[in-house]
mmCIF file with all atom_site columns, C-alpha atoms in Angstrom:
data_model
loop_
_atom_site.group_PDB
_atom_site.id
_atom_site.type_symbol
_atom_site.label_atom_id
_atom_site.label_alt_id
_atom_site.label_comp_id
_atom_site.label_asym_id
_atom_site.label_entity_id
_atom_site.label_seq_id
_atom_site.pdbx_PDB_ins_code
_atom_site.Cartn_x
_atom_site.Cartn_y
_atom_site.Cartn_z
_atom_site.occupancy
_atom_site.B_iso_or_equiv
_atom_site.pdbx_formal_charge
_atom_site.auth_seq_id
_atom_site.auth_comp_id
_atom_site.auth_asym_id
_atom_site.auth_atom_id
_atom_site.pdbx_PDB_model_num
ATOM 1   C CA . ALA A 1 1   ? -0.152  -0.033 -0.092  1.00 76.00 ? 1   ALA A CA 1
ATOM 2   C CA . GLN A 1 2   ? 1.500   3.435  -0.689  1.00 82.00 ? 2   GLN A CA 1
ATOM 3   C CA . SER A 1 3   ? 2.341   5.578  2.355   1.00 90.00 ? 3   SER A CA 1
ATOM 4   C CA . VAL A 1 4   ? 4.061   8.966  2.892   1.00 95.00 ? 4   VAL A CA 1
ATOM 5   C CA . THR A 1 5   ? 6.266   9.880  5.765   1.00 96.00 ? 5   THR A CA 1
ATOM 6   C CA . GLN A 1 6   ? 7.299   13.208 6.547   1.00 97.00 ? 6   GLN A CA 1
ATOM 7   C CA . PRO A 1 7   ? 9.760   12.453 9.541   1.00 96.00 ? 7   PRO A CA 1
ATOM 8   C CA . ASP A 1 8   ? 10.177  16.219 10.583  1.00 95.00 ? 8   ASP A CA 1
ATOM 9   C CA . ILE A 1 9   ? 6.797   17.474 12.490  1.00 94.00 ? 9   ILE A CA 1
ATOM 10  C CA . HIS A 1 10  ? 8.417   20.873 13.222  1.00 96.00 ? 10  HIS A CA 1
ATOM 11  C CA . ILE A 1 11  ? 11.369  22.768 11.770  1.00 97.00 ? 11  ILE A CA 1
ATOM 12  C CA . THR A 1 12  ? 12.545  26.371 12.667  1.00 97.00 ? 12  THR A CA 1
ATOM 13  C CA . VAL A 1 13  ? 14.848  28.159 10.425  1.00 97.00 ? 13  VAL A CA 1
ATOM 14  C CA . SER A 1 14  ? 16.051  32.002 10.723  1.00 97.00 ? 14  SER A CA 1
ATOM 15  C CA . GLU A 1 15  ? 14.830  34.171 8.036   1.00 97.00 ? 15  GLU A CA 1
ATOM 16  C CA . GLY A 1 16  ? 17.283  34.118 5.095   1.00 97.00 ? 16  GLY A CA 1
ATOM 17  C CA . ALA A 1 17  ? 18.647  30.395 5.766   1.00 98.00 ? 17  ALA A CA 1
ATOM 18  C CA . SER A 1 18  ? 18.301  27.779 3.561   1.00 97.00 ? 18  SER A CA 1
ATOM 19  C CA . LEU A 1 19  ? 15.531  25.173 3.917   1.00 97.00 ? 19  LEU A CA 1
ATOM 20  C CA . GLU A 1 20  ? 14.995  21.259 3.274   1.00 98.00 ? 20  GLU A CA 1
ATOM 21  C CA . LEU A 1 21  ? 11.746  19.524 4.160   1.00 98.00 ? 21  LEU A CA 1
ATOM 22  C CA . ARG A 1 22  ? 11.958  15.466 3.967   1.00 98.00 ? 22  ARG A CA 1
ATOM 23  C CA . CYS A 1 23  ? 9.487   13.169 2.587   1.00 97.00 ? 23  CYS A CA 1
ATOM 24  C CA . ASN A 1 24  ? 9.915   9.597  2.122   1.00 96.00 ? 24  ASN A CA 1
ATOM 25  C CA . TYR A 1 25  ? 7.190   7.445  0.259   1.00 94.00 ? 25  TYR A CA 1
ATOM 26  C CA . SER A 1 26  ? 6.425   3.737  -0.443  1.00 91.00 ? 26  SER A CA 1
ATOM 27  C CA . TYR A 1 27  ? 4.829   2.764  -3.724  1.00 81.00 ? 27  TYR A CA 1
ATOM 28  C CA . GLY A 1 28  ? 5.502   -0.126 -6.036  1.00 72.00 ? 28  GLY A CA 1
ATOM 29  C CA . ALA A 1 29  ? 5.955   1.634  -9.206  1.00 76.00 ? 29  ALA A CA 1
ATOM 30  C CA . THR A 1 30  ? 6.767   5.059  -10.444 1.00 75.00 ? 30  THR A CA 1
ATOM 31  C CA . PRO A 1 31  ? 5.045   7.625  -8.118  1.00 85.00 ? 31  PRO A CA 1
ATOM 32  C CA . TYR A 1 32  ? 3.053   10.613 -9.001  1.00 89.00 ? 32  TYR A CA 1
ATOM 33  C CA . LEU A 1 33  ? 4.453   13.119 -5.946  1.00 93.00 ? 33  LEU A CA 1
ATOM 34  C CA . PHE A 1 34  ? 2.892   16.708 -4.704  1.00 94.00 ? 34  PHE A CA 1
ATOM 35  C CA . TRP A 1 35  ? 4.174   19.310 -2.463  1.00 97.00 ? 35  TRP A CA 1
ATOM 36  C CA . TYR A 1 36  ? 1.585   21.270 -0.828  1.00 96.00 ? 36  TYR A CA 1
ATOM 37  C CA . VAL A 1 37  ? 1.457   24.396 1.340   1.00 97.00 ? 37  VAL A CA 1
ATOM 38  C CA . GLN A 1 38  ? -1.074  25.336 3.999   1.00 94.00 ? 38  GLN A CA 1
ATOM 39  C CA . SER A 1 39  ? -0.978  28.959 5.336   1.00 91.00 ? 39  SER A CA 1
ATOM 40  C CA . PRO A 1 40  ? -2.770  29.497 8.608   1.00 86.00 ? 40  PRO A CA 1
ATOM 41  C CA . GLY A 1 41  ? -6.433  29.524 8.211   1.00 82.00 ? 41  GLY A CA 1
ATOM 42  C CA . GLN A 1 42  ? -6.117  28.711 4.535   1.00 85.00 ? 42  GLN A CA 1
ATOM 43  C CA . GLY A 1 43  ? -6.845  25.815 2.115   1.00 87.00 ? 43  GLY A CA 1
ATOM 44  C CA . LEU A 1 44  ? -3.952  23.712 0.806   1.00 93.00 ? 44  LEU A CA 1
ATOM 45  C CA . GLN A 1 45  ? -1.973  25.070 -2.419  1.00 94.00 ? 45  GLN A CA 1
ATOM 46  C CA . LEU A 1 46  ? 0.073   23.401 -4.719  1.00 94.00 ? 46  LEU A CA 1
ATOM 47  C CA . LEU A 1 47  ? 3.808   24.004 -4.815  1.00 96.00 ? 47  LEU A CA 1
ATOM 48  C CA . LEU A 1 48  ? 4.968   21.654 -7.312  1.00 95.00 ? 48  LEU A CA 1
ATOM 49  C CA . LYS A 1 49  ? 4.497   18.176 -8.481  1.00 93.00 ? 49  LYS A CA 1
ATOM 50  C CA . TYR A 1 50  ? 6.455   15.316 -10.008 1.00 92.00 ? 50  TYR A CA 1
ATOM 51  C CA . PHE A 1 51  ? 5.301   12.756 -12.848 1.00 87.00 ? 51  PHE A CA 1
ATOM 52  C CA . SER A 1 52  ? 8.372   11.743 -14.892 1.00 82.00 ? 52  SER A CA 1
ATOM 53  C CA . GLY A 1 53  ? 11.149  13.195 -16.677 1.00 83.00 ? 53  GLY A CA 1
ATOM 54  C CA . ASP A 1 54  ? 14.028  15.466 -14.964 1.00 86.00 ? 54  ASP A CA 1
ATOM 55  C CA . THR A 1 55  ? 14.173  14.456 -11.141 1.00 90.00 ? 55  THR A CA 1
ATOM 56  C CA . LEU A 1 56  ? 14.584  17.852 -9.956  1.00 95.00 ? 56  LEU A CA 1
ATOM 57  C CA . VAL A 1 57  ? 11.296  19.926 -10.364 1.00 96.00 ? 57  VAL A CA 1
ATOM 58  C CA . GLN A 1 58  ? 10.846  23.715 -9.761  1.00 96.00 ? 58  GLN A CA 1
ATOM 59  C CA . GLY A 1 59  ? 7.825   25.127 -8.306  1.00 96.00 ? 59  GLY A CA 1
ATOM 60  C CA . ILE A 1 60  ? 6.190   28.308 -7.079  1.00 95.00 ? 60  ILE A CA 1
ATOM 61  C CA . LYS A 1 61  ? 7.456   30.827 -4.396  1.00 94.00 ? 61  LYS A CA 1
ATOM 62  C CA . GLY A 1 62  ? 11.002  29.571 -5.182  1.00 96.00 ? 62  GLY A CA 1
ATOM 63  C CA . PHE A 1 63  ? 10.616  26.022 -4.114  1.00 97.00 ? 63  PHE A CA 1
ATOM 64  C CA . GLU A 1 64  ? 12.216  23.243 -5.779  1.00 98.00 ? 64  GLU A CA 1
ATOM 65  C CA . ALA A 1 65  ? 11.999  19.370 -5.142  1.00 98.00 ? 65  ALA A CA 1
ATOM 66  C CA . GLU A 1 66  ? 14.076  16.372 -5.981  1.00 96.00 ? 66  GLU A CA 1
ATOM 67  C CA . PHE A 1 67  ? 13.030  12.948 -6.502  1.00 94.00 ? 67  PHE A CA 1
ATOM 68  C CA . LYS A 1 68  ? 15.417  10.244 -5.721  1.00 94.00 ? 68  LYS A CA 1
ATOM 69  C CA . ARG A 1 69  ? 14.167  6.893  -6.446  1.00 91.00 ? 69  ARG A CA 1
ATOM 70  C CA . SER A 1 70  ? 17.107  4.869  -4.961  1.00 91.00 ? 70  SER A CA 1
ATOM 71  C CA . GLN A 1 71  ? 15.953  6.537  -1.362  1.00 93.00 ? 71  GLN A CA 1
ATOM 72  C CA . SER A 1 72  ? 12.208  6.610  -1.943  1.00 93.00 ? 72  SER A CA 1
ATOM 73  C CA . SER A 1 73  ? 12.561  10.340 -1.451  1.00 95.00 ? 73  SER A CA 1
ATOM 74  C CA . PHE A 1 74  ? 11.247  13.549 -2.575  1.00 97.00 ? 74  PHE A CA 1
ATOM 75  C CA . ASN A 1 75  ? 12.347  16.527 -0.439  1.00 98.00 ? 75  ASN A CA 1
ATOM 76  C CA . LEU A 1 76  ? 11.460  20.040 -0.837  1.00 98.00 ? 76  LEU A CA 1
ATOM 77  C CA . ARG A 1 77  ? 14.031  22.885 -0.765  1.00 98.00 ? 77  ARG A CA 1
ATOM 78  C CA . LYS A 1 78  ? 14.367  26.582 -0.745  1.00 98.00 ? 78  LYS A CA 1
ATOM 79  C CA . PRO A 1 79  ? 17.607  28.335 -0.745  1.00 97.00 ? 79  PRO A CA 1
ATOM 80  C CA . SER A 1 80  ? 16.510  31.425 1.337   1.00 97.00 ? 80  SER A CA 1
ATOM 81  C CA . VAL A 1 81  ? 13.368  31.279 3.478   1.00 98.00 ? 81  VAL A CA 1
ATOM 82  C CA . HIS A 1 82  ? 11.212  34.444 3.821   1.00 96.00 ? 82  HIS A CA 1
ATOM 83  C CA . TRP A 1 83  ? 9.183   35.167 6.975   1.00 95.00 ? 83  TRP A CA 1
ATOM 84  C CA . SER A 1 84  ? 5.953   34.753 4.628   1.00 95.00 ? 84  SER A CA 1
ATOM 85  C CA . ASP A 1 85  ? 6.919   30.751 4.297   1.00 97.00 ? 85  ASP A CA 1
ATOM 86  C CA . ALA A 1 86  ? 6.001   29.914 7.671   1.00 97.00 ? 86  ALA A CA 1
ATOM 87  C CA . ALA A 1 87  ? 3.073   27.642 7.045   1.00 97.00 ? 87  ALA A CA 1
ATOM 88  C CA . GLU A 1 88  ? 2.270   23.990 7.025   1.00 96.00 ? 88  GLU A CA 1
ATOM 89  C CA . TYR A 1 89  ? 3.905   21.937 4.277   1.00 97.00 ? 89  TYR A CA 1
ATOM 90  C CA . PHE A 1 90  ? 2.537   18.687 3.176   1.00 96.00 ? 90  PHE A CA 1
ATOM 91  C CA . CYS A 1 91  ? 3.793   15.912 0.763   1.00 97.00 ? 91  CYS A CA 1
ATOM 92  C CA . ALA A 1 92  ? 1.481   13.672 -0.996  1.00 94.00 ? 92  ALA A CA 1
ATOM 93  C CA . VAL A 1 93  ? 1.331   10.459 -3.432  1.00 91.00 ? 93  VAL A CA 1
ATOM 94  C CA . GLY A 1 94  ? -1.119  9.993  -6.171  1.00 87.00 ? 94  GLY A CA 1
ATOM 95  C CA . VAL A 1 95  ? -3.069  6.529  -5.704  1.00 79.00 ? 95  VAL A CA 1
ATOM 96  C CA . SER A 1 96  ? -2.881  4.327  -8.499  1.00 73.00 ? 96  SER A CA 1
ATOM 97  C CA . GLY A 1 97  ? -5.750  4.035  -10.367 1.00 73.00 ? 97  GLY A CA 1
ATOM 98  C CA . ASN A 1 98  ? -7.719  6.825  -12.326 1.00 72.00 ? 98  ASN A CA 1
ATOM 99  C CA . THR A 1 99  ? -9.405  8.392  -9.189  1.00 78.00 ? 99  THR A CA 1
ATOM 100 C CA . GLY A 1 100 ? -7.110  11.143 -8.297  1.00 80.00 ? 100 GLY A CA 1
ATOM 101 C CA . LYS A 1 101 ? -6.842  10.239 -4.812  1.00 86.00 ? 101 LYS A CA 1
ATOM 102 C CA . LEU A 1 102 ? -4.076  11.396 -2.557  1.00 89.00 ? 102 LEU A CA 1
ATOM 103 C CA . ILE A 1 103 ? -2.361  9.960  0.400   1.00 91.00 ? 103 ILE A CA 1
ATOM 104 C CA . PHE A 1 104 ? -0.715  12.618 2.244   1.00 94.00 ? 104 PHE A CA 1
ATOM 105 C CA . GLY A 1 105 ? 1.954   12.832 4.981   1.00 95.00 ? 105 GLY A CA 1
ATOM 106 C CA . GLN A 1 106 ? 1.672   13.920 8.318   1.00 95.00 ? 106 GLN A CA 1
ATOM 107 C CA . GLY A 1 107 ? 2.742   17.462 7.518   1.00 95.00 ? 107 GLY A CA 1
ATOM 108 C CA . THR A 1 108 ? 5.823   19.608 8.681   1.00 97.00 ? 108 THR A CA 1
ATOM 109 C CA . THR A 1 109 ? 5.189   22.977 10.394  1.00 96.00 ? 109 THR A CA 1
ATOM 110 C CA . LEU A 1 110 ? 7.563   25.487 9.601   1.00 97.00 ? 110 LEU A CA 1
ATOM 111 C CA . GLN A 1 111 ? 8.547   28.407 11.724  1.00 97.00 ? 111 GLN A CA 1
ATOM 112 C CA . VAL A 1 112 ? 10.532  31.198 10.453  1.00 97.00 ? 112 VAL A CA 1
ATOM 113 C CA . LYS A 1 113 ? 12.762  33.796 12.974  1.00 96.00 ? 113 LYS A CA 1
ATOM 114 C CA . PRO A 1 114 ? 13.695  36.924 12.160  1.00 91.00 ? 114 PRO A CA 1
ATOM 115 C CA . ASN B 2 1   ? -12.892 33.409 -9.626  1.00 61.00 ? 1   ASN B CA 1
ATOM 116 C CA . ALA B 2 2   ? -13.949 31.273 -6.830  1.00 74.00 ? 2   ALA B CA 1
ATOM 117 C CA . GLY B 2 3   ? -12.512 27.976 -7.263  1.00 93.00 ? 3   GLY B CA 1
ATOM 118 C CA . VAL B 2 4   ? -13.813 25.653 -4.367  1.00 96.00 ? 4   VAL B CA 1
ATOM 119 C CA . THR B 2 5   ? -16.075 27.129 -1.651  1.00 96.00 ? 5   THR B CA 1
ATOM 120 C CA . GLN B 2 6   ? -17.108 25.538 1.147   1.00 96.00 ? 6   GLN B CA 1
ATOM 121 C CA . THR B 2 7   ? -19.798 26.380 4.045   1.00 96.00 ? 7   THR B CA 1
ATOM 122 C CA . PRO B 2 8   ? -19.888 26.896 6.769   1.00 96.00 ? 8   PRO B CA 1
ATOM 123 C CA . LYS B 2 9   ? -16.524 27.840 7.944   1.00 95.00 ? 9   LYS B CA 1
ATOM 124 C CA . PHE B 2 10  ? -16.943 27.213 11.481  1.00 96.00 ? 10  PHE B CA 1
ATOM 125 C CA . ARG B 2 11  ? -19.530 25.048 13.457  1.00 96.00 ? 11  ARG B CA 1
ATOM 126 C CA . VAL B 2 12  ? -20.012 23.857 16.766  1.00 97.00 ? 12  VAL B CA 1
ATOM 127 C CA . LEU B 2 13  ? -22.163 20.796 17.102  1.00 97.00 ? 13  LEU B CA 1
ATOM 128 C CA . LYS B 2 14  ? -23.656 19.267 20.529  1.00 97.00 ? 14  LYS B CA 1
ATOM 129 C CA . THR B 2 15  ? -23.292 15.284 20.267  1.00 98.00 ? 15  THR B CA 1
ATOM 130 C CA . GLY B 2 16  ? -25.751 13.558 18.490  1.00 97.00 ? 16  GLY B CA 1
ATOM 131 C CA . GLN B 2 17  ? -26.907 16.649 16.345  1.00 97.00 ? 17  GLN B CA 1
ATOM 132 C CA . SER B 2 18  ? -26.681 16.276 12.593  1.00 97.00 ? 18  SER B CA 1
ATOM 133 C CA . MET B 2 19  ? -25.314 18.815 10.026  1.00 96.00 ? 19  MET B CA 1
ATOM 134 C CA . THR B 2 20  ? -24.417 18.994 6.410   1.00 98.00 ? 20  THR B CA 1
ATOM 135 C CA . LEU B 2 21  ? -21.296 20.702 4.988   1.00 98.00 ? 21  LEU B CA 1
ATOM 136 C CA . LEU B 2 22  ? -21.549 22.051 1.400   1.00 97.00 ? 22  LEU B CA 1
ATOM 137 C CA . CYS B 2 23  ? -18.741 22.132 -1.053  1.00 98.00 ? 23  CYS B CA 1
ATOM 138 C CA . ALA B 2 24  ? -19.216 23.981 -4.565  1.00 98.00 ? 24  ALA B CA 1
ATOM 139 C CA . GLN B 2 25  ? -16.804 24.126 -7.492  1.00 97.00 ? 25  GLN B CA 1
ATOM 140 C CA . ASP B 2 26  ? -16.781 25.950 -10.472 1.00 96.00 ? 26  ASP B CA 1
ATOM 141 C CA . MET B 2 27  ? -14.224 24.788 -12.443 1.00 94.00 ? 27  MET B CA 1
ATOM 142 C CA . ASN B 2 28  ? -16.351 22.064 -14.189 1.00 94.00 ? 28  ASN B CA 1
ATOM 143 C CA . HIS B 2 29  ? -14.219 19.118 -12.343 1.00 94.00 ? 29  HIS B CA 1
ATOM 144 C CA . GLU B 2 30  ? -15.615 15.662 -12.592 1.00 93.00 ? 30  GLU B CA 1
ATOM 145 C CA . TYR B 2 31  ? -13.737 14.492 -9.382  1.00 94.00 ? 31  TYR B CA 1
ATOM 146 C CA . MET B 2 32  ? -14.508 15.894 -5.698  1.00 95.00 ? 32  MET B CA 1
ATOM 147 C CA . TYR B 2 33  ? -13.216 14.836 -2.473  1.00 96.00 ? 33  TYR B CA 1
ATOM 148 C CA . TRP B 2 34  ? -13.804 15.129 1.417   1.00 98.00 ? 34  TRP B CA 1
ATOM 149 C CA . TYR B 2 35  ? -10.749 15.104 3.702   1.00 97.00 ? 35  TYR B CA 1
ATOM 150 C CA . ARG B 2 36  ? -10.365 15.392 7.273   1.00 97.00 ? 36  ARG B CA 1
ATOM 151 C CA . GLN B 2 37  ? -7.281  17.069 8.824   1.00 95.00 ? 37  GLN B CA 1
ATOM 152 C CA . ASP B 2 38  ? -6.277  16.258 12.317  1.00 94.00 ? 38  ASP B CA 1
ATOM 153 C CA . PRO B 2 39  ? -3.104  17.232 14.283  1.00 88.00 ? 39  PRO B CA 1
ATOM 154 C CA . GLY B 2 40  ? -0.068  15.133 13.166  1.00 86.00 ? 40  GLY B CA 1
ATOM 155 C CA . MET B 2 41  ? -2.118  12.704 10.871  1.00 89.00 ? 41  MET B CA 1
ATOM 156 C CA . GLY B 2 42  ? -2.103  15.135 7.779   1.00 90.00 ? 42  GLY B CA 1
ATOM 157 C CA . LEU B 2 43  ? -5.149  14.703 5.538   1.00 94.00 ? 43  LEU B CA 1
ATOM 158 C CA . ARG B 2 44  ? -7.099  11.850 5.431   1.00 95.00 ? 44  ARG B CA 1
ATOM 159 C CA . LEU B 2 45  ? -9.969  10.951 2.775   1.00 95.00 ? 45  LEU B CA 1
ATOM 160 C CA . ILE B 2 46  ? -13.540 10.326 4.009   1.00 97.00 ? 46  ILE B CA 1
ATOM 161 C CA . HIS B 2 47  ? -15.436 9.896  0.597   1.00 97.00 ? 47  HIS B CA 1
ATOM 162 C CA . TYR B 2 48  ? -14.996 10.758 -2.902  1.00 95.00 ? 48  TYR B CA 1
ATOM 163 C CA . SER B 2 49  ? -16.931 11.188 -5.866  1.00 95.00 ? 49  SER B CA 1
ATOM 164 C CA . VAL B 2 50  ? -15.679 10.536 -9.760  1.00 92.00 ? 50  VAL B CA 1
ATOM 165 C CA . GLY B 2 51  ? -18.811 12.249 -11.481 1.00 93.00 ? 51  GLY B CA 1
ATOM 166 C CA . GLU B 2 52  ? -22.103 13.340 -11.046 1.00 95.00 ? 52  GLU B CA 1
ATOM 167 C CA . GLY B 2 53  ? -24.498 10.858 -9.125  1.00 95.00 ? 53  GLY B CA 1
ATOM 168 C CA . THR B 2 54  ? -21.466 8.612  -7.893  1.00 95.00 ? 54  THR B CA 1
ATOM 169 C CA . THR B 2 55  ? -19.940 8.378  -4.523  1.00 96.00 ? 55  THR B CA 1
ATOM 170 C CA . ALA B 2 56  ? -17.354 6.187  -3.120  1.00 95.00 ? 56  ALA B CA 1
ATOM 171 C CA . LYS B 2 57  ? -15.347 5.373  0.273   1.00 95.00 ? 57  LYS B CA 1
ATOM 172 C CA . GLY B 2 58  ? -12.410 6.744  1.099   1.00 94.00 ? 58  GLY B CA 1
ATOM 173 C CA . GLU B 2 59  ? -9.916  5.867  4.123   1.00 92.00 ? 59  GLU B CA 1
ATOM 174 C CA . VAL B 2 60  ? -12.159 7.253  7.265   1.00 96.00 ? 60  VAL B CA 1
ATOM 175 C CA . PRO B 2 61  ? -15.542 6.910  6.075   1.00 97.00 ? 61  PRO B CA 1
ATOM 176 C CA . ASP B 2 62  ? -17.534 5.701  9.034   1.00 96.00 ? 62  ASP B CA 1
ATOM 177 C CA . GLY B 2 63  ? -20.228 8.018  10.692  1.00 96.00 ? 63  GLY B CA 1
ATOM 178 C CA . TYR B 2 64  ? -20.353 10.145 7.329   1.00 98.00 ? 64  TYR B CA 1
ATOM 179 C CA . ASN B 2 65  ? -22.611 10.103 4.272   1.00 97.00 ? 65  ASN B CA 1
ATOM 180 C CA . VAL B 2 66  ? -22.172 12.067 1.090   1.00 98.00 ? 66  VAL B CA 1
ATOM 181 C CA . SER B 2 67  ? -23.993 12.836 -2.075  1.00 98.00 ? 67  SER B CA 1
ATOM 182 C CA . ARG B 2 68  ? -23.129 14.490 -5.452  1.00 97.00 ? 68  ARG B CA 1
ATOM 183 C CA . LEU B 2 69  ? -26.584 15.398 -7.177  1.00 96.00 ? 69  LEU B CA 1
ATOM 184 C CA . LYS B 2 70  ? -25.222 18.138 -9.127  1.00 96.00 ? 70  LYS B CA 1
ATOM 185 C CA . LYS B 2 71  ? -21.856 18.189 -10.662 1.00 97.00 ? 71  LYS B CA 1
ATOM 186 C CA . GLN B 2 72  ? -20.755 21.415 -9.153  1.00 97.00 ? 72  GLN B CA 1
ATOM 187 C CA . ASN B 2 73  ? -21.482 20.467 -5.306  1.00 98.00 ? 73  ASN B CA 1
ATOM 188 C CA . PHE B 2 74  ? -20.560 17.491 -3.009  1.00 98.00 ? 74  PHE B CA 1
ATOM 189 C CA . LEU B 2 75  ? -22.432 17.545 0.319   1.00 98.00 ? 75  LEU B CA 1
ATOM 190 C CA . LEU B 2 76  ? -20.830 15.930 3.501   1.00 98.00 ? 76  LEU B CA 1
ATOM 191 C CA . GLY B 2 77  ? -23.207 14.685 6.099   1.00 98.00 ? 77  GLY B CA 1
ATOM 192 C CA . LEU B 2 78  ? -22.950 13.740 9.905   1.00 97.00 ? 78  LEU B CA 1
ATOM 193 C CA . GLU B 2 79  ? -26.176 12.209 11.099  1.00 93.00 ? 79  GLU B CA 1
ATOM 194 C CA . SER B 2 80  ? -24.987 11.825 14.740  1.00 96.00 ? 80  SER B CA 1
ATOM 195 C CA . ALA B 2 81  ? -22.307 13.700 15.695  1.00 97.00 ? 81  ALA B CA 1
ATOM 196 C CA . ALA B 2 82  ? -19.594 12.613 17.680  1.00 97.00 ? 82  ALA B CA 1
ATOM 197 C CA . PRO B 2 83  ? -16.734 14.256 19.647  1.00 97.00 ? 83  PRO B CA 1
ATOM 198 C CA . SER B 2 84  ? -14.411 11.868 17.350  1.00 97.00 ? 84  SER B CA 1
ATOM 199 C CA . GLN B 2 85  ? -15.393 14.222 14.575  1.00 98.00 ? 85  GLN B CA 1
ATOM 200 C CA . THR B 2 86  ? -14.103 17.322 15.889  1.00 98.00 ? 86  THR B CA 1
ATOM 201 C CA . SER B 2 87  ? -11.638 18.275 13.039  1.00 97.00 ? 87  SER B CA 1
ATOM 202 C CA . VAL B 2 88  ? -11.156 20.420 10.011  1.00 95.00 ? 88  VAL B CA 1
ATOM 203 C CA . TYR B 2 89  ? -12.778 19.250 6.926   1.00 97.00 ? 89  TYR B CA 1
ATOM 204 C CA . PHE B 2 90  ? -11.690 19.950 3.398   1.00 96.00 ? 90  PHE B CA 1
ATOM 205 C CA . CYS B 2 91  ? -13.122 19.862 0.181   1.00 97.00 ? 91  CYS B CA 1
ATOM 206 C CA . ALA B 2 92  ? -11.214 19.440 -3.243  1.00 95.00 ? 92  ALA B CA 1
ATOM 207 C CA . SER B 2 93  ? -11.809 19.077 -6.593  1.00 95.00 ? 93  SER B CA 1
ATOM 208 C CA . SER B 2 94  ? -9.622  18.016 -9.655  1.00 92.00 ? 94  SER B CA 1
ATOM 209 C CA . SER B 2 95  ? -10.119 17.032 -13.381 1.00 86.00 ? 95  SER B CA 1
ATOM 210 C CA . GLY B 2 96  ? -9.814  13.194 -12.110 1.00 70.00 ? 96  GLY B CA 1
ATOM 211 C CA . GLN B 2 97  ? -6.395  12.194 -13.492 1.00 69.00 ? 97  GLN B CA 1
ATOM 212 C CA . TRP B 2 98  ? -3.924  11.062 -11.062 1.00 63.00 ? 98  TRP B CA 1
ATOM 213 C CA . ASP B 2 99  ? -1.103  13.550 -12.118 1.00 66.00 ? 99  ASP B CA 1
ATOM 214 C CA . THR B 2 100 ? -3.452  16.488 -12.292 1.00 76.00 ? 100 THR B CA 1
ATOM 215 C CA . GLU B 2 101 ? -3.862  19.196 -9.288  1.00 83.00 ? 101 GLU B CA 1
ATOM 216 C CA . ALA B 2 102 ? -6.495  19.041 -6.803  1.00 89.00 ? 102 ALA B CA 1
ATOM 217 C CA . PHE B 2 103 ? -8.233  22.554 -5.942  1.00 92.00 ? 103 PHE B CA 1
ATOM 218 C CA . PHE B 2 104 ? -8.876  22.813 -1.997  1.00 94.00 ? 104 PHE B CA 1
ATOM 219 C CA . GLY B 2 105 ? -11.577 24.663 -0.381  1.00 94.00 ? 105 GLY B CA 1
ATOM 220 C CA . GLN B 2 106 ? -10.633 27.239 2.856   1.00 93.00 ? 106 GLN B CA 1
ATOM 221 C CA . GLY B 2 107 ? -11.728 24.306 5.320   1.00 94.00 ? 107 GLY B CA 1
ATOM 222 C CA . THR B 2 108 ? -14.677 24.070 7.838   1.00 96.00 ? 108 THR B CA 1
ATOM 223 C CA . ARG B 2 109 ? -13.494 23.767 11.218  1.00 96.00 ? 109 ARG B CA 1
ATOM 224 C CA . LEU B 2 110 ? -16.032 21.695 13.175  1.00 97.00 ? 110 LEU B CA 1
ATOM 225 C CA . THR B 2 111 ? -15.933 20.990 16.792  1.00 97.00 ? 111 THR B CA 1
ATOM 226 C CA . VAL B 2 112 ? -18.744 18.513 18.484  1.00 97.00 ? 112 VAL B CA 1
ATOM 227 C CA . VAL B 2 113 ? -19.080 19.262 22.380  1.00 97.00 ? 113 VAL B CA 1
#
């Protein structure tokens, strides 16, 4: 069965520092992977997605993620964090079959220190 | 450009009461979903629909019912609310292919006392 694990529940970084949020997945075939961001009191917004091809994908707001099949990982990165990046981040994998269902990780809350 | 709209945004229920959450999307999406979000557990799928008139169970369907009478609307019902149903509920819609983006509403915070 597919599953997604985000090992870090809470991360604090200083503004301007680099960021990496970890995501590990369990899936038998080539996964469809997503990163969503949830700002306080808001719904989820798609940051980026990976289906195939180049393993380094670019997203909105300066985020990127790298798919590593050998490590079953899809880590999210940003070179320089801004205070407005404080939010909860979810990694998700698309469920096989043509239903569009997603399996989410537990989420990582990012706090940005001034 | 509304996208996905959920009503209400907040609600407090007493144990045993019933209520319906409404989700409306204006993107002509075939597929719609109801998730619940609980601390430390991410989002879990309650029910989903792959088209008007169809519904299917997700990961945590017990205690909930759904209906999709119109393509643009997806209703989530709680017949007899329980404290364990205290959660934030999110509706989402997509074109259905598993490689496409799901669009989410802003959520409904439900407290059952």
